[in-house]
PDB file of C-alpha atoms in Angstrom:
ATOM      1  CA  ILE A   1      25.759  85.331  47.869  1.00  0.00           C
ATOM      2  CA  ASP A   2      23.781  87.330  45.336  1.00  0.00           C
ATOM      3  CA  ALA A   3      23.615  85.226  42.176  1.00  0.00           C
ATOM      4  CA  ALA A   4      21.528  87.843  40.366  1.00  0.00           C
ATOM      5  CA  ALA A   5      24.222  90.437  41.008  1.00  0.00           C
ATOM      6  CA  ARG A   6      26.808  88.026  39.626  1.00  0.00           C
ATOM      7  CA  CYS A   7      24.727  87.718  36.452  1.00  0.00           C
ATOM      8  CA  LEU A   8      24.479  91.474  36.087  1.00  0.00           C
ATOM      9  CA  TYR A   9      28.216  91.735  36.629  1.00  0.00           C
ATOM     10  CA  ALA A  10      28.766  89.032  33.998  1.00  0.00           C
ATOM     11  CA  GLU A  11      26.629  90.967  31.530  1.00  0.00           C
ATOM     12  CA  TRP A  12      28.641  94.101  32.249  1.00  0.00           C
ATOM     13  CA  LEU A  13      31.915  92.218  31.809  1.00  0.00           C
ATOM     14  CA  PHE A  14      30.711  90.883  28.503  1.00  0.00           C
ATOM     15  CA  SER A  15      29.625  94.328  27.291  1.00  0.00           C
ATOM     16  CA  ALA A  16      33.052  95.650  28.342  1.00  0.00           C
ATOM     17  CA  HIS A  17      34.627  92.947  26.117  1.00  0.00           C
ATOM     18  CA  ARG A  18      36.024  91.103  29.127  1.00  0.00           C
ATOM     19  CA  THR A  19      34.688  87.879  27.708  1.00  0.00           C
ATOM     20  CA  GLN A  20      37.122  85.618  29.594  1.00  0.00           C
ATOM     21  CA  GLU A  21      35.875  86.778  33.003  1.00  0.00           C
ATOM     22  CA  ALA A  22      32.137  86.841  32.271  1.00  0.00           C
ATOM     23  CA  PRO A  23      31.539  83.063  32.091  1.00  0.00           C
ATOM     24  CA  GLU A  24      33.228  82.637  35.479  1.00  0.00           C
ATOM     25  CA  GLN A  25      30.599  84.869  37.043  1.00  0.00           C
ATOM     26  CA  VAL A  26      27.776  82.921  35.385  1.00  0.00           C
ATOM     27  CA  ARG A  27      29.259  79.615  36.566  1.00  0.00           C
ATOM     28  CA  PHE A  28      29.471  81.014  40.090  1.00  0.00           C
ATOM     29  CA  ALA A  29      25.822  82.135  39.890  1.00  0.00           C
ATOM     30  CA  LEU A  30      24.775  78.661  38.693  1.00  0.00           C
ATOM     31  CA  GLU A  31      26.652  77.031  41.568  1.00  0.00           C
ATOM     32  CA  HIS A  32      24.938  79.331  44.077  1.00  0.00           C
ATOM     33  CA  LEU A  33      21.414  79.479  42.727  1.00  0.00           C
ATOM     34  CA  PRO A  34      19.126  81.622  44.848  1.00  0.00           C
ATOM     35  CA  ARG A  35      15.984  80.149  46.375  1.00  0.00           C
ATOM     36  CA  ASN A  36      13.845  82.723  44.598  1.00  0.00           C
ATOM     37  CA  ALA A  37      12.515  81.237  41.339  1.00  0.00           C
ATOM     38  CA  SER A  38      12.536  84.612  39.552  1.00  0.00           C
ATOM     39  CA  GLU A  39      16.235  85.053  40.288  1.00  0.00           C
ATOM     40  CA  GLN A  40      16.922  81.455  39.218  1.00  0.00           C
ATOM     41  CA  ILE A  41      15.188  82.223  35.929  1.00  0.00           C
ATOM     42  CA  ASP A  42      17.463  85.218  35.424  1.00  0.00           C
ATOM     43  CA  VAL A  43      20.538  83.087  36.103  1.00  0.00           C
ATOM     44  CA  TYR A  44      19.448  80.472  33.547  1.00  0.00           C
ATOM     45  CA  ARG A  45      18.576  83.164  30.986  1.00  0.00           C
ATOM     46  CA  THR A  46      22.035  84.644  31.425  1.00  0.00           C
ATOM     47  CA  GLU A  47      23.617  81.194  31.117  1.00  0.00           C
ATOM     48  CA  ALA A  48      21.664  80.604  27.896  1.00  0.00           C
ATOM     49  CA  SER A  49      22.777  83.906  26.451  1.00  0.00           C
ATOM     50  CA  PHE A  50      26.441  83.225  27.210  1.00  0.00           C
ATOM     51  CA  ALA A  51      26.212  79.653  25.928  1.00  0.00           C
ATOM     52  CA  GLU A  52      24.768  80.848  22.637  1.00  0.00           C
ATOM     53  CA  GLU A  53      27.444  83.511  22.346  1.00  0.00           C
ATOM     54  CA  ALA A  54      30.059  80.811  22.921  1.00  0.00           C
ATOM     55  CA  GLY A  55      28.522  78.714  20.134  1.00  0.00           C
ATOM     56  CA  ASP A  56      27.147  76.071  22.472  1.00  0.00           C
ATOM     57  CA  ALA A  57      23.558  75.813  21.254  1.00  0.00           C
ATOM     58  CA  ALA A  58      22.889  72.612  23.208  1.00  0.00           C
ATOM     59  CA  ARG A  59      23.861  74.234  26.517  1.00  0.00           C
ATOM     60  CA  ALA A  60      21.823  77.335  25.633  1.00  0.00           C
ATOM     61  CA  ARG A  61      18.779  75.182  24.884  1.00  0.00           C
ATOM     62  CA  ILE A  62      19.088  73.395  28.245  1.00  0.00           C
ATOM     63  CA  ALA A  63      19.400  76.673  30.138  1.00  0.00           C
ATOM     64  CA  TYR A  64      16.399  78.183  28.337  1.00  0.00           C
ATOM     65  CA  ARG A  65      14.317  75.087  29.097  1.00  0.00           C
ATOM     66  CA  LYS A  66      15.238  75.306  32.789  1.00  0.00           C
ATOM     67  CA  ALA A  67      14.294  78.994  32.842  1.00  0.00           C
ATOM     68  CA  ILE A  68      10.977  78.298  31.122  1.00  0.00           C
ATOM     69  CA  GLY A  69      10.177  75.404  33.458  1.00  0.00           C
ATOM     70  CA  LEU A  70      10.776  77.603  36.486  1.00  0.00           C
ATOM     71  CA  ASN A  71       8.848  80.447  34.890  1.00  0.00           C
ATOM     72  CA  ARG A  72       5.801  78.240  34.399  1.00  0.00           C
ATOM     73  CA  SER A  73       5.869  77.378  38.091  1.00  0.00           C
ATOM     74  CA  LEU A  74       5.316  81.025  39.038  1.00  0.00           C
ATOM     75  CA  ALA A  75       1.838  82.246  39.960  1.00  0.00           C
ATOM     76  CA  LYS A  76       2.117  84.861  37.198  1.00  0.00           C
ATOM     77  CA  PRO A  77       4.605  83.655  34.604  1.00  0.00           C
ATOM     78  CA  GLU A  78       6.459  86.298  32.628  1.00  0.00           C
ATOM     79  CA  VAL A  79       7.130  86.201  28.893  1.00  0.00           C
ATOM     80  CA  LEU A  80      10.837  87.007  28.764  1.00  0.00           C
ATOM     81  CA  ALA A  81      12.293  83.501  29.039  1.00  0.00           C
ATOM     82  CA  GLU A  82      10.006  82.066  26.360  1.00  0.00           C
ATOM     83  CA  TRP A  83      10.442  85.120  24.141  1.00  0.00           C
ATOM     84  CA  GLU A  84      14.224  84.853  24.319  1.00  0.00           C
ATOM     85  CA  PHE A  85      14.053  81.102  23.678  1.00  0.00           C
ATOM     86  CA  ALA A  86      11.858  81.659  20.608  1.00  0.00           C
ATOM     87  CA  GLN A  87      14.323  84.231  19.285  1.00  0.00           C
ATOM     88  CA  PHE A  88      17.173  81.802  19.917  1.00  0.00           C
ATOM     89  CA  LEU A  89      15.327  79.084  18.004  1.00  0.00           C
ATOM     90  CA  MET A  90      14.702  81.439  15.079  1.00  0.00           C
ATOM     91  CA  ARG A  91      18.415  82.329  14.998  1.00  0.00           C
ATOM     92  CA  GLN A  92      19.075  78.563  14.903  1.00  0.00           C
ATOM     93  CA  SER A  93      16.663  78.284  11.918  1.00  0.00           C
ATOM     94  CA  GLU A  94      14.320  76.114  13.966  1.00  0.00           C
ATOM     95  CA  ASP A  95      11.121  77.870  12.980  1.00  0.00           C
ATOM     96  CA  ALA A  96       8.811  74.940  13.740  1.00  0.00           C
ATOM     97  CA  GLU A  97       9.893  74.746  17.375  1.00  0.00           C
ATOM     98  CA  ALA A  98       9.985  78.549  17.675  1.00  0.00           C
ATOM     99  CA  SER A  99       6.426  78.645  16.388  1.00  0.00           C
ATOM    100  CA  GLY A 100       5.294  76.275  19.141  1.00  0.00           C
ATOM    101  CA  VAL A 101       7.008  78.356  21.816  1.00  0.00           C
ATOM    102  CA  LEU A 102       5.424  81.546  20.465  1.00  0.00           C
ATOM    103  CA  ILE A 103       1.961  79.972  20.316  1.00  0.00           C
ATOM    104  CA  ASN A 104       2.263  78.848  23.945  1.00  0.00           C
ATOM    105  CA  LEU A 105       3.446  82.288  24.967  1.00  0.00           C
ATOM    106  CA  LEU A 106       0.524  83.933  23.157  1.00  0.00           C
ATOM    107  CA  LYS A 107      -1.993  81.635  24.854  1.00  0.00           C
ATOM    108  CA  ARG A 108      -0.988  83.235  28.148  1.00  0.00           C
ATOM    109  CA  ARG A 109      -0.269  86.732  26.851  1.00  0.00           C
ATOM    110  CA  PRO A 110      -2.200  87.398  23.625  1.00  0.00           C
ATOM    111  CA  GLU A 111      -1.365  91.101  23.922  1.00  0.00           C
ATOM    112  CA  PHE A 112       2.377  90.479  23.459  1.00  0.00           C
ATOM    113  CA  GLY A 113       2.779  92.017  20.020  1.00  0.00           C
ATOM    114  CA  PRO A 114       6.419  91.054  19.358  1.00  0.00           C
ATOM    115  CA  ALA A 115       5.446  87.375  19.513  1.00  0.00           C
ATOM    116  CA  HIS A 116       2.667  87.940  16.965  1.00  0.00           C
ATOM    117  CA  PHE A 117       5.107  89.719  14.657  1.00  0.00           C
ATOM    118  CA  ALA A 118       7.737  86.974  15.020  1.00  0.00           C
ATOM    119  CA  LEU A 119       5.083  84.373  14.261  1.00  0.00           C
ATOM    120  CA  ALA A 120       4.070  86.403  11.193  1.00  0.00           C
ATOM    121  CA  GLY A 121       7.646  86.170   9.926  1.00  0.00           C
ATOM    122  CA  ILE A 122       7.743  82.419  10.483  1.00  0.00           C
ATOM    123  CA  ARG A 123       4.435  81.980   8.648  1.00  0.00           C
ATOM    124  CA  ALA A 124       5.605  84.136   5.732  1.00  0.00           C
ATOM    125  CA  ARG A 125       8.860  82.149   5.404  1.00  0.00           C
ATOM    126  CA  ALA A 126       6.739  78.990   5.236  1.00  0.00           C
ATOM    127  CA  GLY A 127       4.605  80.528   2.481  1.00  0.00           C
ATOM    128  CA  ASP A 128       1.504  80.676   4.691  1.00  0.00           C
ATOM    129  CA  TYR A 129       0.724  84.265   3.769  1.00  0.00           C
ATOM    130  CA  GLN A 130      -2.808  84.347   5.147  1.00  0.00           C
ATOM    131  CA  GLU A 131      -1.578  83.363   8.615  1.00  0.00           C
ATOM    132  CA  ALA A 132       1.282  85.859   8.260  1.00  0.00           C
ATOM    133  CA  PHE A 133      -1.206  88.657   7.517  1.00  0.00           C
ATOM    134  CA  GLN A 134      -3.336  87.680  10.514  1.00  0.00           C
ATOM    135  CA  GLU A 135      -0.395  87.585  12.914  1.00  0.00           C
ATOM    136  CA  ALA A 136       1.018  90.895  11.637  1.00  0.00           C
ATOM    137  CA  SER A 137      -2.422  92.470  12.020  1.00  0.00           C
ATOM    138  CA  ALA A 138      -2.632  91.080  15.556  1.00  0.00           C
ATOM    139  CA  ALA A 139       0.765  92.653  16.285  1.00  0.00           C
ATOM    140  CA  LEU A 140      -0.579  96.019  15.110  1.00  0.00           C
ATOM    141  CA  GLN A 141      -3.626  95.609  17.359  1.00  0.00           C
ATOM    142  CA  CYS A 142      -1.256  95.479  20.343  1.00  0.00           C
ATOM    143  CA  ASN A 143      -0.439  99.179  19.828  1.00  0.00           C
ATOM    144  CA  PRO A 144       3.315  98.982  19.318  1.00  0.00           C
ATOM    145  CA  PRO A 145       5.416 102.152  19.144  1.00  0.00           C
ATOM    146  CA  LEU A 146       5.490 103.931  15.784  1.00  0.00           C
ATOM    147  CA  THR A 147       8.910 102.521  14.840  1.00  0.00           C
ATOM    148  CA  GLU A 148       7.581  98.986  15.337  1.00  0.00           C
ATOM    149  CA  GLN A 149       4.363  99.795  13.473  1.00  0.00           C
ATOM    150  CA  ARG A 150       6.499 100.930  10.558  1.00  0.00           C
ATOM    151  CA  LYS A 151       8.391  97.606  10.527  1.00  0.00           C
ATOM    152  CA  ILE A 152       5.119  95.694  10.560  1.00  0.00           C
ATOM    153  CA  HIS A 153       3.649  97.731   7.697  1.00  0.00           C
ATOM    154  CA  VAL A 154       6.848  97.262   5.652  1.00  0.00           C
ATOM    155  CA  PHE A 155       6.618  93.528   6.355  1.00  0.00           C
ATOM    156  CA  LEU A 156       2.953  93.512   5.294  1.00  0.00           C
ATOM    157  CA  SER A 157       3.785  95.372   2.097  1.00  0.00           C
ATOM    158  CA  LYS A 158       6.527  92.914   1.145  1.00  0.00           C
ATOM    159  CA  THR A 159       4.384  89.924   2.071  1.00  0.00           C
ATOM    160  CA  TYR A 160       1.380  91.195   0.115  1.00  0.00           C
ATOM    161  CA  HIS A 161       3.696  91.581  -2.894  1.00  0.00           C
ATOM    162  CA  LEU A 162       4.907  87.989  -2.436  1.00  0.00           C
ATOM    163  CA  ALA A 163       1.300  86.825  -2.272  1.00  0.00           C
ATOM    164  CA  GLY A 164       0.457  88.735  -5.473  1.00  0.00           C
ATOM    165  CA  ARG A 165      -1.921  91.082  -3.652  1.00  0.00           C
ATOM    166  CA  GLU A 166      -0.640  94.336  -5.151  1.00  0.00           C
ATOM    167  CA  ASP A 167      -3.537  96.604  -4.088  1.00  0.00           C
ATOM    168  CA  GLU A 168      -3.115  95.652  -0.451  1.00  0.00           C
ATOM    169  CA  ALA A 169       0.660  96.075  -0.751  1.00  0.00           C
ATOM    170  CA  ARG A 170       0.155  99.629  -2.028  1.00  0.00           C
ATOM    171  CA  VAL A 171      -2.099 100.429   0.936  1.00  0.00           C
ATOM    172  CA  GLN A 172       0.709  99.382   3.278  1.00  0.00           C
ATOM    173  CA  GLU A 173       3.259 101.370   1.273  1.00  0.00           C
ATOM    174  CA  GLY A 174       1.010 104.414   1.541  1.00  0.00           C
ATOM    175  CA  TRP A 175       0.908 104.050   5.310  1.00  0.00           C
ATOM    176  CA  VAL A 176       4.706 103.826   5.439  1.00  0.00           C
ATOM    177  CA  GLU A 177       5.091 106.939   3.291  1.00  0.00           C
ATOM    178  CA  ARG A 178       2.706 108.927   5.519  1.00  0.00           C
ATOM    179  CA  HIS A 179       4.474 107.892   8.706  1.00  0.00           C
TER     180      HIS A 179
END
């Protein structure tokens, strides 16, 4: 039984708006977890995604934690499970916990720019503008695509304005206008 295939099928069902059938496939995958930890992680990530979509944040949290626990047991852990969990936490307005997840992720993968940028947003919402500037700058150092660079420079411009640093805000605005 290929649990990973069941998860992919569930994702397809969901995208095809066959939302009644999709959870059945995820449940089947959970009941027949593969021995491979990477595939188990994918099953739990899918379960978390469906649980959140169904409005069951507690079940989503449990599934994400299982995926992250398995991920950490791998010789070379990936970032996807923690990244998705951090995004989930931010959608739940749990910035403090999301911040901790992002910091742990960045300890292992400091070159993961999206985590730096997400952390910049959390810091800015908390009014810690200096940390927000540092994290946004770190995100830029990770060489994101131009569309992402633009988002970061717009963020920096807005945040510099909030911090009352108008000259630095104009520098960011100039970059945005040129690109």
